[in-house]
GROMACS .gro file of C-alpha atoms in nm:
model
  369
    1UNK     CA    1   1.058  -1.958  -1.628
    2UNK     CA    2   1.080  -2.322  -1.733
    3UNK     CA    3   1.190  -2.228  -2.078
    4UNK     CA    4   1.498  -2.047  -1.925
    5UNK     CA    5   1.601  -2.365  -1.759
    6UNK     CA    6   1.676  -2.531  -2.096
    7UNK     CA    7   1.956  -2.276  -2.135
    8UNK     CA    8   2.153  -2.408  -1.840
    9UNK     CA    9   2.222  -2.790  -1.925
   10UNK     CA   10   2.308  -2.673  -2.293
   11UNK     CA   11   2.563  -2.416  -2.171
   12UNK     CA   12   2.688  -2.645  -1.890
   13UNK     CA   13   2.756  -2.924  -2.147
   14UNK     CA   14   2.933  -2.677  -2.379
   15UNK     CA   15   3.170  -2.586  -2.103
   16UNK     CA   16   3.234  -2.951  -2.024
   17UNK     CA   17   3.319  -3.018  -2.391
   18UNK     CA   18   3.565  -2.725  -2.383
   19UNK     CA   19   3.730  -2.881  -2.088
   20UNK     CA   20   3.755  -3.226  -2.242
   21UNK     CA   21   3.825  -3.066  -2.581
   22UNK     CA   22   3.582  -3.283  -2.772
   23UNK     CA   23   3.251  -3.279  -2.950
   24UNK     CA   24   2.932  -3.485  -2.923
   25UNK     CA   25   2.678  -3.578  -3.204
   26UNK     CA   26   2.317  -3.441  -3.138
   27UNK     CA   27   2.196  -3.780  -2.970
   28UNK     CA   28   2.494  -3.797  -2.744
   29UNK     CA   29   2.467  -3.427  -2.653
   30UNK     CA   30   2.088  -3.462  -2.558
   31UNK     CA   31   2.201  -3.766  -2.339
   32UNK     CA   32   2.448  -3.539  -2.178
   33UNK     CA   33   2.215  -3.252  -2.117
   34UNK     CA   34   1.959  -3.517  -1.982
   35UNK     CA   35   2.233  -3.647  -1.728
   36UNK     CA   36   2.291  -3.289  -1.619
   37UNK     CA   37   1.926  -3.229  -1.562
   38UNK     CA   38   1.886  -3.558  -1.369
   39UNK     CA   39   2.180  -3.441  -1.133
   40UNK     CA   40   2.008  -3.099  -1.069
   41UNK     CA   41   1.675  -3.266  -1.017
   42UNK     CA   42   1.825  -3.509  -0.750
   43UNK     CA   43   1.981  -3.219  -0.572
   44UNK     CA   44   1.658  -3.016  -0.579
   45UNK     CA   45   1.476  -3.309  -0.426
   46UNK     CA   46   1.686  -3.264  -0.115
   47UNK     CA   47   1.496  -2.956  -0.032
   48UNK     CA   48   1.518  -2.578  -0.058
   49UNK     CA   49   1.758  -2.553   0.245
   50UNK     CA   50   1.995  -2.792   0.074
   51UNK     CA   51   1.974  -2.593  -0.258
   52UNK     CA   52   2.029  -2.267  -0.077
   53UNK     CA   53   2.342  -2.366   0.114
   54UNK     CA   54   2.495  -2.549  -0.197
   55UNK     CA   55   2.435  -2.249  -0.410
   56UNK     CA   56   2.598  -2.026  -0.149
   57UNK     CA   57   2.902  -2.253  -0.117
   58UNK     CA   58   2.948  -2.294  -0.498
   59UNK     CA   59   2.910  -1.909  -0.552
   60UNK     CA   60   3.208  -1.853  -0.330
   61UNK     CA   61   3.412  -2.134  -0.502
   62UNK     CA   62   3.316  -2.007  -0.849
   63UNK     CA   63   3.446  -1.658  -0.782
   64UNK     CA   64   3.790  -1.778  -0.661
   65UNK     CA   65   3.926  -1.837  -1.024
   66UNK     CA   66   3.786  -1.491  -1.136
   67UNK     CA   67   3.962  -1.322  -0.844
   68UNK     CA   68   4.284  -1.512  -0.939
   69UNK     CA   69   4.254  -1.389  -1.297
   70UNK     CA   70   4.202  -1.030  -1.171
   71UNK     CA   71   4.489  -1.056  -0.917
   72UNK     CA   72   4.738  -1.177  -1.187
   73UNK     CA   73   4.584  -0.910  -1.428
   74UNK     CA   74   4.695  -0.636  -1.195
   75UNK     CA   75   5.064  -0.729  -1.250
   76UNK     CA   76   5.018  -0.845  -1.615
   77UNK     CA   77   4.842  -0.536  -1.759
   78UNK     CA   78   5.069  -0.244  -1.836
   79UNK     CA   79   4.839  -0.043  -2.067
   80UNK     CA   80   4.482   0.045  -1.943
   81UNK     CA   81   4.409   0.260  -2.247
   82UNK     CA   82   4.156   0.017  -2.400
   83UNK     CA   83   3.920   0.111  -2.111
   84UNK     CA   84   3.903   0.462  -2.268
   85UNK     CA   85   3.888   0.371  -2.636
   86UNK     CA   86   3.562   0.391  -2.811
   87UNK     CA   87   3.508   0.084  -3.052
   88UNK     CA   88   3.140   0.176  -3.133
   89UNK     CA   89   3.229   0.278  -3.508
   90UNK     CA   90   3.444  -0.036  -3.543
   91UNK     CA   91   3.136  -0.279  -3.536
   92UNK     CA   92   2.791  -0.294  -3.658
   93UNK     CA   93   2.600  -0.310  -3.328
   94UNK     CA   94   2.307  -0.545  -3.338
   95UNK     CA   95   2.091  -0.360  -3.103
   96UNK     CA   96   1.800  -0.622  -3.121
   97UNK     CA   97   2.041  -0.894  -3.018
   98UNK     CA   98   2.182  -0.682  -2.748
   99UNK     CA   99   1.836  -0.605  -2.601
  100UNK     CA  100   1.746  -0.982  -2.623
  101UNK     CA  101   2.057  -1.069  -2.417
  102UNK     CA  102   1.987  -0.799  -2.179
  103UNK     CA  103   1.638  -0.909  -2.122
  104UNK     CA  104   1.755  -1.266  -2.051
  105UNK     CA  105   2.031  -1.155  -1.813
  106UNK     CA  106   1.834  -0.902  -1.612
  107UNK     CA  107   1.539  -1.137  -1.564
  108UNK     CA  108   1.483  -1.379  -1.271
  109UNK     CA  109   1.550  -1.170  -0.974
  110UNK     CA  110   1.178  -1.179  -0.884
  111UNK     CA  111   1.195  -1.563  -0.888
  112UNK     CA  112   1.322  -1.564  -0.528
  113UNK     CA  113   0.969  -1.452  -0.429
  114UNK     CA  114   0.841  -1.807  -0.473
  115UNK     CA  115   1.045  -1.934  -0.180
  116UNK     CA  116   0.972  -1.640   0.051
  117UNK     CA  117   0.757  -1.870   0.247
  118UNK     CA  118   1.045  -2.085   0.339
  119UNK     CA  119   1.206  -1.801   0.533
  120UNK     CA  120   1.174  -1.710   0.910
  121UNK     CA  121   1.174  -1.333   0.835
  122UNK     CA  122   1.132  -1.269   0.464
  123UNK     CA  123   1.060  -0.905   0.513
  124UNK     CA  124   1.420  -0.844   0.635
  125UNK     CA  125   1.600  -1.127   0.468
  126UNK     CA  126   1.476  -1.086   0.123
  127UNK     CA  127   1.551  -0.718   0.054
  128UNK     CA  128   1.898  -0.777   0.219
  129UNK     CA  129   1.966  -1.086   0.009
  130UNK     CA  130   1.852  -0.900  -0.312
  131UNK     CA  131   2.071  -0.601  -0.254
  132UNK     CA  132   2.373  -0.822  -0.178
  133UNK     CA  133   2.309  -1.052  -0.486
  134UNK     CA  134   2.278  -0.742  -0.726
  135UNK     CA  135   2.609  -0.594  -0.586
  136UNK     CA  136   2.816  -0.913  -0.573
  137UNK     CA  137   2.672  -1.030  -0.906
  138UNK     CA  138   2.758  -0.690  -1.079
  139UNK     CA  139   3.114  -0.669  -0.937
  140UNK     CA  140   3.204  -1.027  -1.008
  141UNK     CA  141   3.090  -0.977  -1.372
  142UNK     CA  142   3.225  -0.630  -1.440
  143UNK     CA  143   3.568  -0.634  -1.276
  144UNK     CA  144   3.692  -0.959  -1.456
  145UNK     CA  145   3.542  -0.828  -1.773
  146UNK     CA  146   3.721  -0.494  -1.746
  147UNK     CA  147   4.054  -0.684  -1.706
  148UNK     CA  148   3.967  -0.930  -1.971
  149UNK     CA  149   3.916  -0.637  -2.207
  150UNK     CA  150   4.266  -0.498  -2.164
  151UNK     CA  151   4.433  -0.849  -2.151
  152UNK     CA  152   4.289  -0.932  -2.496
  153UNK     CA  153   4.163  -0.600  -2.649
  154UNK     CA  154   4.089  -0.776  -2.979
  155UNK     CA  155   3.706  -0.805  -2.941
  156UNK     CA  156   3.674  -1.022  -3.255
  157UNK     CA  157   3.836  -1.316  -3.037
  158UNK     CA  158   3.554  -1.279  -2.780
  159UNK     CA  159   3.320  -1.582  -2.796
  160UNK     CA  160   3.154  -1.807  -2.541
  161UNK     CA  161   3.423  -1.953  -2.314
  162UNK     CA  162   3.683  -1.680  -2.403
  163UNK     CA  163   3.724  -1.592  -2.039
  164UNK     CA  164   3.907  -1.917  -1.987
  165UNK     CA  165   4.152  -1.840  -2.272
  166UNK     CA  166   4.216  -1.496  -2.135
  167UNK     CA  167   4.295  -1.667  -1.803
  168UNK     CA  168   4.535  -1.899  -1.979
  169UNK     CA  169   4.726  -1.605  -2.119
  170UNK     CA  170   4.824  -1.474  -1.775
  171UNK     CA  171   4.794  -1.790  -1.552
  172UNK     CA  172   4.891  -2.083  -1.768
  173UNK     CA  173   4.705  -2.391  -1.859
  174UNK     CA  174   4.593  -2.461  -1.516
  175UNK     CA  175   4.391  -2.157  -1.484
  176UNK     CA  176   4.228  -2.223  -1.819
  177UNK     CA  177   4.090  -2.551  -1.688
  178UNK     CA  178   3.989  -2.410  -1.346
  179UNK     CA  179   3.799  -2.127  -1.518
  180UNK     CA  180   3.625  -2.370  -1.751
  181UNK     CA  181   3.522  -2.586  -1.444
  182UNK     CA  182   3.406  -2.272  -1.252
  183UNK     CA  183   3.192  -2.160  -1.568
  184UNK     CA  184   3.027  -2.500  -1.582
  185UNK     CA  185   2.969  -2.486  -1.210
  186UNK     CA  186   2.827  -2.143  -1.234
  187UNK     CA  187   2.564  -2.250  -1.492
  188UNK     CA  188   2.497  -2.572  -1.288
  189UNK     CA  189   2.434  -2.341  -0.980
  190UNK     CA  190   2.203  -2.118  -1.171
  191UNK     CA  191   2.026  -2.415  -1.303
  192UNK     CA  192   1.975  -2.563  -0.957
  193UNK     CA  193   1.842  -2.230  -0.806
  194UNK     CA  194   1.607  -2.148  -1.088
  195UNK     CA  195   1.455  -2.501  -1.096
  196UNK     CA  196   1.389  -2.470  -0.728
  197UNK     CA  197   1.208  -2.138  -0.759
  198UNK     CA  198   1.013  -2.255  -1.054
  199UNK     CA  199   0.907  -2.578  -0.877
  200UNK     CA  200   0.778  -2.364  -0.589
  201UNK     CA  201   0.589  -2.147  -0.846
  202UNK     CA  202   0.398  -2.440  -0.967
  203UNK     CA  203   0.357  -2.578  -0.601
  204UNK     CA  204   0.215  -2.227  -0.512
  205UNK     CA  205  -0.034  -2.248  -0.807
  206UNK     CA  206  -0.161  -2.576  -0.673
  207UNK     CA  207  -0.203  -2.418  -0.314
  208UNK     CA  208  -0.422  -2.159  -0.488
  209UNK     CA  209  -0.607  -2.429  -0.680
  210UNK     CA  210  -0.504  -2.304  -1.016
  211UNK     CA  211  -0.361  -2.649  -1.113
  212UNK     CA  212  -0.439  -2.989  -0.988
  213UNK     CA  213  -0.354  -3.033  -0.626
  214UNK     CA  214  -0.104  -3.326  -0.697
  215UNK     CA  215   0.144  -3.052  -0.807
  216UNK     CA  216   0.158  -2.922  -0.452
  217UNK     CA  217   0.266  -3.246  -0.289
  218UNK     CA  218   0.580  -3.202  -0.091
  219UNK     CA  219   0.812  -3.479   0.043
  220UNK     CA  220   0.742  -3.524   0.413
  221UNK     CA  221   1.107  -3.505   0.505
  222UNK     CA  222   1.280  -3.265   0.254
  223UNK     CA  223   0.963  -3.061   0.199
  224UNK     CA  224   1.057  -3.046  -0.171
  225UNK     CA  225   0.774  -3.030  -0.415
  226UNK     CA  226   0.879  -3.345  -0.600
  227UNK     CA  227   0.582  -3.357  -0.846
  228UNK     CA  228   0.645  -2.994  -0.945
  229UNK     CA  229   1.019  -3.054  -0.988
  230UNK     CA  230   0.952  -3.364  -1.216
  231UNK     CA  231   0.701  -3.153  -1.423
  232UNK     CA  232   0.976  -2.890  -1.483
  233UNK     CA  233   1.225  -3.161  -1.564
  234UNK     CA  234   0.992  -3.308  -1.843
  235UNK     CA  235   0.960  -2.964  -2.000
  236UNK     CA  236   1.334  -2.898  -1.982
  237UNK     CA  237   1.403  -3.232  -2.150
  238UNK     CA  238   1.189  -3.152  -2.444
  239UNK     CA  239   1.339  -2.801  -2.484
  240UNK     CA  240   1.690  -2.940  -2.478
  241UNK     CA  241   1.629  -3.074  -2.833
  242UNK     CA  242   1.646  -2.708  -2.959
  243UNK     CA  243   1.965  -2.509  -3.038
  244UNK     CA  244   2.083  -2.244  -2.799
  245UNK     CA  245   1.977  -1.943  -3.011
  246UNK     CA  246   1.632  -2.096  -3.044
  247UNK     CA  247   1.609  -2.145  -2.672
  248UNK     CA  248   1.722  -1.784  -2.602
  249UNK     CA  249   1.445  -1.655  -2.834
  250UNK     CA  250   1.166  -1.863  -2.698
  251UNK     CA  251   1.292  -1.766  -2.345
  252UNK     CA  252   1.289  -1.403  -2.428
  253UNK     CA  253   0.944  -1.433  -2.571
  254UNK     CA  254   0.789  -1.589  -2.265
  255UNK     CA  255   0.999  -1.369  -2.034
  256UNK     CA  256   0.868  -1.046  -2.212
  257UNK     CA  257   0.512  -1.168  -2.216
  258UNK     CA  258   0.541  -1.236  -1.836
  259UNK     CA  259   0.683  -0.878  -1.782
  260UNK     CA  260   0.403  -0.722  -1.984
  261UNK     CA  261   0.136  -0.929  -1.804
  262UNK     CA  262   0.308  -0.832  -1.467
  263UNK     CA  263   0.302  -0.455  -1.553
  264UNK     CA  264  -0.063  -0.456  -1.659
  265UNK     CA  265  -0.160  -0.663  -1.357
  266UNK     CA  266   0.024  -0.437  -1.115
  267UNK     CA  267  -0.147  -0.127  -1.249
  268UNK     CA  268  -0.487  -0.309  -1.257
  269UNK     CA  269  -0.465  -0.406  -0.901
  270UNK     CA  270  -0.407  -0.050  -0.802
  271UNK     CA  271  -0.744   0.028  -0.937
  272UNK     CA  272  -0.936  -0.283  -0.824
  273UNK     CA  273  -0.780  -0.336  -0.490
  274UNK     CA  274  -0.646   0.003  -0.376
  275UNK     CA  275  -0.665  -0.087   0.006
  276UNK     CA  276  -0.471  -0.406  -0.006
  277UNK     CA  277  -0.166  -0.399   0.214
  278UNK     CA  278   0.156  -0.347   0.002
  279UNK     CA  279   0.479  -0.384   0.214
  280UNK     CA  280   0.685  -0.376  -0.096
  281UNK     CA  281   0.484  -0.123  -0.301
  282UNK     CA  282   0.668   0.124  -0.535
  283UNK     CA  283   0.618   0.447  -0.336
  284UNK     CA  284   0.430   0.643  -0.617
  285UNK     CA  285   0.064   0.691  -0.693
  286UNK     CA  286  -0.114   0.513  -0.966
  287UNK     CA  287  -0.049   0.781  -1.227
  288UNK     CA  288   0.332   0.782  -1.125
  289UNK     CA  289   0.337   0.396  -1.160
  290UNK     CA  290   0.206   0.414  -1.507
  291UNK     CA  291   0.472   0.679  -1.607
  292UNK     CA  292   0.724   0.453  -1.420
  293UNK     CA  293   0.641   0.133  -1.608
  294UNK     CA  294   0.598   0.312  -1.948
  295UNK     CA  295   0.967   0.283  -2.062
  296UNK     CA  296   0.987  -0.088  -1.967
  297UNK     CA  297   0.650  -0.147  -2.153
  298UNK     CA  298   0.764   0.015  -2.467
  299UNK     CA  299   1.098  -0.165  -2.458
  300UNK     CA  300   0.922  -0.506  -2.394
  301UNK     CA  301   0.688  -0.441  -2.701
  302UNK     CA  302   0.991  -0.336  -2.911
  303UNK     CA  303   1.158  -0.673  -2.828
  304UNK     CA  304   0.842  -0.862  -2.907
  305UNK     CA  305   0.819  -0.705  -3.244
  306UNK     CA  306   1.183  -0.801  -3.320
  307UNK     CA  307   1.126  -1.173  -3.261
  308UNK     CA  308   1.054  -1.407  -3.541
  309UNK     CA  309   0.687  -1.466  -3.646
  310UNK     CA  310   0.732  -1.847  -3.558
  311UNK     CA  311   0.843  -1.760  -3.203
  312UNK     CA  312   0.560  -1.507  -3.142
  313UNK     CA  313   0.323  -1.762  -3.290
  314UNK     CA  314   0.431  -2.046  -3.057
  315UNK     CA  315   0.438  -1.806  -2.757
  316UNK     CA  316   0.072  -1.687  -2.844
  317UNK     CA  317  -0.044  -2.047  -2.891
  318UNK     CA  318   0.107  -2.155  -2.556
  319UNK     CA  319  -0.047  -1.870  -2.374
  320UNK     CA  320  -0.379  -1.935  -2.549
  321UNK     CA  321  -0.363  -2.300  -2.442
  322UNK     CA  322  -0.284  -2.183  -2.083
  323UNK     CA  323  -0.611  -1.979  -2.087
  324UNK     CA  324  -0.803  -2.278  -2.212
  325UNK     CA  325  -0.642  -2.499  -1.962
  326UNK     CA  326  -0.745  -2.261  -1.685
  327UNK     CA  327  -1.116  -2.275  -1.778
  328UNK     CA  328  -1.089  -2.664  -1.840
  329UNK     CA  329  -0.943  -2.717  -1.488
  330UNK     CA  330  -1.215  -2.507  -1.334
  331UNK     CA  331  -1.483  -2.697  -1.529
  332UNK     CA  332  -1.338  -3.039  -1.431
  333UNK     CA  333  -1.312  -2.944  -1.065
  334UNK     CA  334  -1.685  -2.847  -1.072
  335UNK     CA  335  -1.771  -3.168  -1.254
  336UNK     CA  336  -1.604  -3.370  -0.976
  337UNK     CA  337  -1.331  -3.535  -1.182
  338UNK     CA  338  -1.087  -3.748  -0.979
  339UNK     CA  339  -0.757  -3.577  -0.917
  340UNK     CA  340  -0.912  -3.240  -0.924
  341UNK     CA  341  -1.089  -3.243  -0.589
  342UNK     CA  342  -0.972  -3.166  -0.248
  343UNK     CA  343  -0.675  -2.965  -0.118
  344UNK     CA  344  -0.302  -3.007  -0.138
  345UNK     CA  345  -0.302  -3.107   0.234
  346UNK     CA  346  -0.530  -3.406   0.139
  347UNK     CA  347  -0.329  -3.529  -0.159
  348UNK     CA  348  -0.132  -3.837  -0.133
  349UNK     CA  349   0.140  -3.966  -0.376
  350UNK     CA  350   0.129  -4.347  -0.407
  351UNK     CA  351  -0.040  -4.364  -0.072
  352UNK     CA  352   0.207  -4.128   0.099
  353UNK     CA  353   0.101  -3.804   0.258
  354UNK     CA  354   0.298  -3.498   0.179
  355UNK     CA  355   0.430  -3.237   0.412
  356UNK     CA  356   0.167  -2.992   0.539
  357UNK     CA  357   0.237  -2.681   0.746
  358UNK     CA  358  -0.120  -2.720   0.900
  359UNK     CA  359   0.013  -3.044   1.056
  360UNK     CA  360   0.338  -2.877   1.194
  361UNK     CA  361   0.422  -2.613   1.445
  362UNK     CA  362   0.460  -2.274   1.253
  363UNK     CA  363   0.814  -2.230   1.384
  364UNK     CA  364   0.924  -2.571   1.273
  365UNK     CA  365   0.754  -2.553   0.937
  366UNK     CA  366   1.005  -2.306   0.804
  367UNK     CA  367   1.362  -2.348   0.680
  368UNK     CA  368   1.674  -2.200   0.830
  369UNK     CA  369   1.786  -2.071   0.501
   0.00000   0.00000   0.00000
């Protein structure tokens, strides 16, 4: 998850450079990405309620330029035949690249589970929000793309940021700049939301004593896991030194590794803990679950095989280091090392106690998101 985060400051900066029609040297570009990261970190430190409401508002504003492009497109487009034309034989399809992009764009829906504990009624709110997010996200992507494809049917022109150029064709210079700003805001919103969920992942690991308890420290007022947010921030800054294709490849490697681990774990738990309550269980037996997961497993293995040896080696090394770190943390806890003892509730940061649900009324301990 944290590797995915490095994509967003890079893409956001690219859109800002398109807006100002300029370029930056590598050092200045890294500083620009660092500034974007600092902004998003500061916003996340205000708490999950602030992040949720901000993302909701920005999502509405972001879709206004796309709706404007579609509205003008209805009057601009006279020929809809490109919708029916097949261009498959005109291009050499890079299926490996396509699958890699598909994996990146379809991942992340499960991240919202890390903030389920911040909701009053997650059993009702989460499924409803997931359905709405999938429908709205699909429509806001497909409809503008369908009109963009008939406004400029020359697919050779389509590159990152070409949506804004298409908007300029039908709405003028002002729509170009508005769409560039909306695209940058979209990446910024995605960055903000994913940093929030990743930080709560790490905070949850601290609650389960899988990492040092300091990572579970929450600010007493905003209830945001500040230490976990800063830890994610540090990793993102280091990843921002890579190029966008390199970040995508590393992101896909870790995403696929997580998917395979999740599939194997889900099936394994059906055997080892068959009687555990599963309110969101897939309504099939264990054999049916294996058959249900098999296409996803095969596709995941295929994508892994298509990655470079260097990427797979680094991914394997990081996973191996994580396994070693797990045993090292357990041994250090048994040895009584400072910083490894106690619980999250007992942890202080520079002498300040963090937020603890055990010290609050259950009804007041949850967000209104």
